[in-house]
Coordinates of C-alpha atoms in Angstrom, one line a residue:
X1 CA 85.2 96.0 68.6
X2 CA 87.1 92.7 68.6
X3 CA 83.9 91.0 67.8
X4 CA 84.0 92.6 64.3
X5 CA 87.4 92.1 63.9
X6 CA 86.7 88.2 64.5
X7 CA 85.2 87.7 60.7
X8 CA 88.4 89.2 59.3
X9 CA 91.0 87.7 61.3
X10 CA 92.6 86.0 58.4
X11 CA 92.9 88.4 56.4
X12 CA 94.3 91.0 58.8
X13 CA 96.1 88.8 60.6
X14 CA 97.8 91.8 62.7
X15 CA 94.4 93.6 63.1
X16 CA 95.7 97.0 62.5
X17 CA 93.2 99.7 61.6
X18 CA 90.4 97.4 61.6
X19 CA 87.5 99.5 62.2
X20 CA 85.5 99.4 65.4
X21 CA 81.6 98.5 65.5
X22 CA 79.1 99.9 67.9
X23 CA 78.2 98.3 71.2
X24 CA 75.2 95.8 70.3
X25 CA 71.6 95.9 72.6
X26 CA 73.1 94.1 76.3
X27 CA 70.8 91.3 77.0
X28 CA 68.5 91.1 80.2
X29 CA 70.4 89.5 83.1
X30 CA 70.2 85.5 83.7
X31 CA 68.8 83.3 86.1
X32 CA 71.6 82.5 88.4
X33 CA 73.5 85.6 87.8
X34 CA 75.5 87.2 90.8
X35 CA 73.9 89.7 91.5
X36 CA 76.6 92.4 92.8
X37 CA 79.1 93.8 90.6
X38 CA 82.5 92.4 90.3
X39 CA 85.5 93.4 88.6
X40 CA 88.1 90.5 87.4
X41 CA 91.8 91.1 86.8
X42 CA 93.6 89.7 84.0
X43 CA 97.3 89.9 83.4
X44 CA 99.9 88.5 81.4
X45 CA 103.1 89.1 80.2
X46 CA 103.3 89.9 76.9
X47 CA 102.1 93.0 74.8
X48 CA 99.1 93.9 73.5
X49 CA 99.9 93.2 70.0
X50 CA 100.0 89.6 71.2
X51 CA 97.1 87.4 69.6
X52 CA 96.5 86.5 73.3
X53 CA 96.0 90.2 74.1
X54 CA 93.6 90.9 71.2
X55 CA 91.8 87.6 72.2
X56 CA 91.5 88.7 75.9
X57 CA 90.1 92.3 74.5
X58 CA 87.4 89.9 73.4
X59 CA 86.8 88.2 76.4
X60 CA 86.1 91.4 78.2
X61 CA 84.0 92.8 75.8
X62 CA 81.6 89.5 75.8
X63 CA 81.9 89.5 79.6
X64 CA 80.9 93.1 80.1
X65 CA 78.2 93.1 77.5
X66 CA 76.3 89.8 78.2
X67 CA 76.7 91.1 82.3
X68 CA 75.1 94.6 81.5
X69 CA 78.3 95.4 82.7
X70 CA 77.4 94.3 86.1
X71 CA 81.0 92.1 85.8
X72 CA 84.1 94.1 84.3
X73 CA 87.3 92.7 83.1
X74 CA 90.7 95.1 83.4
X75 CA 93.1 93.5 81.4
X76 CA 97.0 94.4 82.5
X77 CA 99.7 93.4 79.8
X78 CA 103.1 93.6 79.8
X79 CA 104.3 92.2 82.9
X80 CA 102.7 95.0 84.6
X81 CA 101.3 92.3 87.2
X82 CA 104.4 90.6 87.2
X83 CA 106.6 87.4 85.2
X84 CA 104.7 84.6 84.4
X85 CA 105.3 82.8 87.2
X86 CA 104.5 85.2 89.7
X87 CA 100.6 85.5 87.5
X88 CA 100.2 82.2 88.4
X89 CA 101.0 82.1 92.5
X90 CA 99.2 85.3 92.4
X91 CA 95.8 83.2 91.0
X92 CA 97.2 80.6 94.2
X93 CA 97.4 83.0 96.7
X94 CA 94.1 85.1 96.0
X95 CA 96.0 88.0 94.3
X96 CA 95.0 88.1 91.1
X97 CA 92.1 87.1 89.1
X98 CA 92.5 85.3 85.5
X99 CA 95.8 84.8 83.7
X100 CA 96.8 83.2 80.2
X101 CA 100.0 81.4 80.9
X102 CA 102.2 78.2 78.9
X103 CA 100.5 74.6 80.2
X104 CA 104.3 73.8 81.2
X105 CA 104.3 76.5 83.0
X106 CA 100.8 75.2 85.2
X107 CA 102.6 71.8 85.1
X108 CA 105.0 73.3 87.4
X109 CA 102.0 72.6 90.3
X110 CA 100.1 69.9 88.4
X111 CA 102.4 68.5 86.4
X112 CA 100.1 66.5 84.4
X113 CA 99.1 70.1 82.7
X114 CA 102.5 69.8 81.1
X115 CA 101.5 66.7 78.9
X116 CA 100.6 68.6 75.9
X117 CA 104.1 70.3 75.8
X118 CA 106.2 67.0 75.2
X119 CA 108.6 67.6 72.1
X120 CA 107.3 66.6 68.7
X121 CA 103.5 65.7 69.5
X122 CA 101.9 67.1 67.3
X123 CA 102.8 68.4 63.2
X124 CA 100.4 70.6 62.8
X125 CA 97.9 73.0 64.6
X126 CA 94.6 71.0 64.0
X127 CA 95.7 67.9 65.6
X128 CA 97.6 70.1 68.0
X129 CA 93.7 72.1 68.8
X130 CA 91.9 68.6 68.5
X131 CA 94.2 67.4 71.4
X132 CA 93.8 70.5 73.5
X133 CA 89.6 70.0 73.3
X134 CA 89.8 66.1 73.9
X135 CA 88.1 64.7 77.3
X136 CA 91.9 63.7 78.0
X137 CA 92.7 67.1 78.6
X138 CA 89.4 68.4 80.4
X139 CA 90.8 65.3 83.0
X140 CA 93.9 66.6 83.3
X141 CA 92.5 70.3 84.2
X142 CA 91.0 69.3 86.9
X143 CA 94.2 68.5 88.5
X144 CA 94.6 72.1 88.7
X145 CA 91.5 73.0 91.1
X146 CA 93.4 71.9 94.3
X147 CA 95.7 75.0 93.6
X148 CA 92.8 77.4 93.4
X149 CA 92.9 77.0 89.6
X150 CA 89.8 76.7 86.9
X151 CA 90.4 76.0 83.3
X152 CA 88.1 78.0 81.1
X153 CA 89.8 77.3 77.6
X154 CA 92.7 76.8 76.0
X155 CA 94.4 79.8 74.3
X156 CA 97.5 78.9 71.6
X157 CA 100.8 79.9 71.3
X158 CA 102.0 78.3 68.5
X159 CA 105.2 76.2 68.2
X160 CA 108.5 76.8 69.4
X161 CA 111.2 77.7 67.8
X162 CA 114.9 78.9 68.4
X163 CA 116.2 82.3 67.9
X164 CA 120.2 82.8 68.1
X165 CA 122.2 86.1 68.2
X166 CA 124.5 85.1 65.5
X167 CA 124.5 81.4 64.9
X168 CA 122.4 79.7 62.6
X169 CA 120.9 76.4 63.1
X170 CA 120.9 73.5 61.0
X171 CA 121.6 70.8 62.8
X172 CA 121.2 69.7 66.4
X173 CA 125.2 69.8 66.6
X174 CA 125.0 73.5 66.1
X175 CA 123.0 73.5 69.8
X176 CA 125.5 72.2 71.6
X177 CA 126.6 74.8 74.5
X178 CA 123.9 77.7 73.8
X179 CA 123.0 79.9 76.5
X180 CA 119.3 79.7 76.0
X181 CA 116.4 81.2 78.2
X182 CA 113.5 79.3 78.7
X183 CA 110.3 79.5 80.4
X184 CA 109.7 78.2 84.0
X185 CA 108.9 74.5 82.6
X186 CA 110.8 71.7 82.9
X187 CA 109.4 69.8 80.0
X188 CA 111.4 73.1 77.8
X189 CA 114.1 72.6 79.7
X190 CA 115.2 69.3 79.5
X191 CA 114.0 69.6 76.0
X192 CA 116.7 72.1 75.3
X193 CA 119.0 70.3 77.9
X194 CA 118.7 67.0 75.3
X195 CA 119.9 69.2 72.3
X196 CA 122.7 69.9 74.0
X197 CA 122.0 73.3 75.1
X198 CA 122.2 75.2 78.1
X199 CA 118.9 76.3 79.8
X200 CA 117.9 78.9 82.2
X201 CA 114.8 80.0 82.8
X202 CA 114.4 83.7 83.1
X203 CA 111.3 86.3 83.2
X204 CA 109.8 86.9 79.6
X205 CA 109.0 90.3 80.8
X206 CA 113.1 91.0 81.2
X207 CA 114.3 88.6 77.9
X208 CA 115.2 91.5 75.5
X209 CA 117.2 92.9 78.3
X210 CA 118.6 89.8 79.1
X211 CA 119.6 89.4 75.1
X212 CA 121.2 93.0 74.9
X213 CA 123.6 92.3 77.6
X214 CA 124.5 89.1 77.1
X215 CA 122.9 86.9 79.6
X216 CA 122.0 84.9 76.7
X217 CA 122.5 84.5 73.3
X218 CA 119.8 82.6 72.6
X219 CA 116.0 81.7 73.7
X220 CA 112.9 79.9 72.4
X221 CA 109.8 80.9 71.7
X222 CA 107.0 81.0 69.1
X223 CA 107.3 82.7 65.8
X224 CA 104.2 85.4 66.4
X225 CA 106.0 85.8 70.0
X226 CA 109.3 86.6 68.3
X227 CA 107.6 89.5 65.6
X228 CA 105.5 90.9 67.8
X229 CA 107.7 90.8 70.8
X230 CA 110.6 92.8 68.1
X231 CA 112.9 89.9 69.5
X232 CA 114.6 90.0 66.2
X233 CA 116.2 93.5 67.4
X234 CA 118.9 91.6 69.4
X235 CA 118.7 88.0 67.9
X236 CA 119.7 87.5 64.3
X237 CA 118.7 83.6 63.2
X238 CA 115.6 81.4 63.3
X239 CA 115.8 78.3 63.4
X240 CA 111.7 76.7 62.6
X241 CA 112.1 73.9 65.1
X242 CA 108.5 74.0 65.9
X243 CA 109.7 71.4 69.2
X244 CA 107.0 71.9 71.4
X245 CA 103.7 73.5 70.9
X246 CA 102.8 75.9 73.2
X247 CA 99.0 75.8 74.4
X248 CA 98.2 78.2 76.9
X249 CA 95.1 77.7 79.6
X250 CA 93.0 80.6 80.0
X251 CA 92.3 80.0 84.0
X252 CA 90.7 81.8 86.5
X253 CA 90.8 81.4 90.5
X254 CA 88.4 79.2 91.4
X255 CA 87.1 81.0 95.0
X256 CA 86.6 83.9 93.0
X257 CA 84.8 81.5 90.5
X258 CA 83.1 79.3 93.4
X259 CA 81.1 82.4 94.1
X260 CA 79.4 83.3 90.6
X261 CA 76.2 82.4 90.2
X262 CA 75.3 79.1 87.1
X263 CA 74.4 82.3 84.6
X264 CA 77.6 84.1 85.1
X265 CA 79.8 81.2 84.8
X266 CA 78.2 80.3 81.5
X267 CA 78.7 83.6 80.4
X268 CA 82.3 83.7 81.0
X269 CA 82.8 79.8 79.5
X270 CA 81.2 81.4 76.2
X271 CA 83.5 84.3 76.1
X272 CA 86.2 82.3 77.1
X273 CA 85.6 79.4 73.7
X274 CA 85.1 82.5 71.6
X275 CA 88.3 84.4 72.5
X276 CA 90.0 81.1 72.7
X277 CA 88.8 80.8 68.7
X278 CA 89.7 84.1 67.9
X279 CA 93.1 83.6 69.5
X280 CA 94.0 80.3 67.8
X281 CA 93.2 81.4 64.4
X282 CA 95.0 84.5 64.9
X283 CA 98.1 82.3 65.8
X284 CA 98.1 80.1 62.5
X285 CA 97.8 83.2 60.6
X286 CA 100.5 84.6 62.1
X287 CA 103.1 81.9 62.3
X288 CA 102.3 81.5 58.4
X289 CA 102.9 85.4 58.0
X290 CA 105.4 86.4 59.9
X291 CA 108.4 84.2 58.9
X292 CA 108.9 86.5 55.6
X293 CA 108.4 89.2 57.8
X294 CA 111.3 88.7 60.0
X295 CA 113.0 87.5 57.1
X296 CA 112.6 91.5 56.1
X297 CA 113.9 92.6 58.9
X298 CA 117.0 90.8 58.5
X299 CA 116.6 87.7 60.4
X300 CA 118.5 84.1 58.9
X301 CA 115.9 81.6 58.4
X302 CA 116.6 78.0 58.8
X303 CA 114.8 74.6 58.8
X304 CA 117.2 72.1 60.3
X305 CA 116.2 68.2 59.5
X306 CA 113.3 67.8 62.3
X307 CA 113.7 64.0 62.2
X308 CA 117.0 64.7 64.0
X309 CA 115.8 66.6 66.5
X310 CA 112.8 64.3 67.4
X311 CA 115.6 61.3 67.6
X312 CA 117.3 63.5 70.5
X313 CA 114.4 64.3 72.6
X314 CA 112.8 60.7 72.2
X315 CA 113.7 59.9 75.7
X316 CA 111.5 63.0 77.4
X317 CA 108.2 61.1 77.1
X318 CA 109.8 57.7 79.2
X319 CA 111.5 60.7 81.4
X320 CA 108.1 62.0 82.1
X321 CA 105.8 59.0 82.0
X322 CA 106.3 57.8 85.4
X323 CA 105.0 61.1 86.4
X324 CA 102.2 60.9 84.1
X325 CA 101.6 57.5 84.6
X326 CA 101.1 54.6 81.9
X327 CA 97.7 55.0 81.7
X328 CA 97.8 58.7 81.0
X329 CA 101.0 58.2 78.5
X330 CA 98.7 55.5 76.7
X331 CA 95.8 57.8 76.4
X332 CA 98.3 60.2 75.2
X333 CA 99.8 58.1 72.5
X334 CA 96.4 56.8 71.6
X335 CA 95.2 60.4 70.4
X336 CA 98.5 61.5 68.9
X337 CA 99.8 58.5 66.8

């Protein structure tokens, strides 16, 4: 089970032919626990060799045991549920259940949820995680509950980067006029729109498609998204421009979770900070791995001057603070500086 796999998570960073453990004793039910049986759907878009995939596999199996199985999760990769975007109106609109999408992408109905995605807040993943588990954040969930949103944890990504079918990048002149695809967030956008690229946002679920015929010839995304995505199949340079990092709310609709009884909720909240563990230290492993990986395969590896880069996005935090507002900006620059 994923619970055994969590002690060796950074050592097999891709998980592969770990073995599986058996089921441990399920514990009697809780006071407050619901007491009919529900199932929970939980899609996303990527594969299941995503570390938010393995992490969810987690989640379910927490859920299911500490429930007696009285609660099931079915987890639907893939797309299979639909893009991004359409995950999240379906958690709106009473459709679907839990989804693990990009904060910029929530931002797009609380747009406060995009103030961890600003370019160049964070150099590493610790202060990145420390940011992500701060009371700023937990205030800025909240934001999302008029939308029928609940923030259980905070999945990770990793940082962005740019991928190009054939031209390498070194500078931020050599992103002048690319036809990139982005995510649904406008943070990413005028992000790429400041480097002098061209954005569109597009389904992830359709991107390699979208690559092969020419739609675009470029697009952004972590490095773990770009191995285990085989994105390198139809884009042939990476450029480690690490612009925005990428967390990613693990949320469920709140009037399916406005009618789970105090034991069941704590049960998922556990599950939920242990798959969102699992998750991020599966990310830093593989964003440390997997560069000479898709070197291998044949990819170009660059790392353009990121000094440059944070000079030409500099003016996407006074873009966005009057949306934030100063005293949210100040908190932010507080913690990040």
């Amino acid at each position: 089970m994923v619970r055994k796999m969590m002690a060796a998570a950074a050592l097999c960073v891709a998980l592969a032919g770990c073995e599986k453990s058996p089921q441990a004793a399920r514990p009697a039910a809780r006071q407050g626990d619901s007491p009919k049986a529900v199932t929970i759907s939980l899609g996303f878009s990527t594969n299941m060799d995503d570390p938010r995939a393995v992490a969810s596999q987690l989640f379910k199996e927490e859920v299911e045991q500490n429930t007696n199985g009285r609660i099931t999760v079915e987890i639907h990769a893939d797309g299979a549920l639909g893009s991004d975007a359409e995950l999240i109106e379906g958690i709106i609109n009473d459709r679907l259940d839990m989804t693990i999408s990009s904060a910029g992408n929530f931002a797009l109905y609380a747009t406060k949820l995009g103030i961890s995605a600003l370019p160049f807040l964070f150099s590493d993943f610790e202060s990145a995680w420390r940011f992500m588990d701060s009371p700023l954040v937990q205030d800025v969930n909240v934001t999302l509950e008029p939308f029928n949103i609940v923030v259980l944890s905070h999945f990770d990504n990793g940082f962005r980067c740019v991928t190009t079918t054939d031209r390498p990048i070194n500078s931020v002149a050599d992103m002048k006029g690319l036809r990139i695809r982005t995510p649904p967030s406008q943070i990413v956008m005028e992000t790429m729109s400041a480097l002098g690229a061209r954005p569109k946002h597009h389904a992830f679920n359709g991107l390699k498609d979208a690559l092969k015929d020419g739609t675009f010839d470029s697009q952004e995304n972590p490095i773990p998204i770009v191995y285990n995505s085989r994105l390198y199949e139809e884009q042939h340079c990476l450029a480690i421009t690490n612009h925005i990092y990428d967390a990613m709310p693990l949320v469920i609709r709140k009037s399916l979770w406005d009618t789970l009884g105090e034991g069941d909720r704590q049960i998922l909240r556990e599950a939920a900070r242990k798959a969102q563990d699992l998750n991020r230290q599966l990310v830093k492993n593989q964003t440390e791995a997997f560069v000479s990986r898709l070197r291998n395969v044949g990819m170009t590896i660059t790392t353009p001057d990121l000094h440059e880069f944070a000079e030409a996005t500099a003016g996407i935090v006074e873009m966005f603070s009057e949306m934030y507002g100063d005293e949210l900006i100040a908190r932010m620059k507080e913690q990040t500086q």
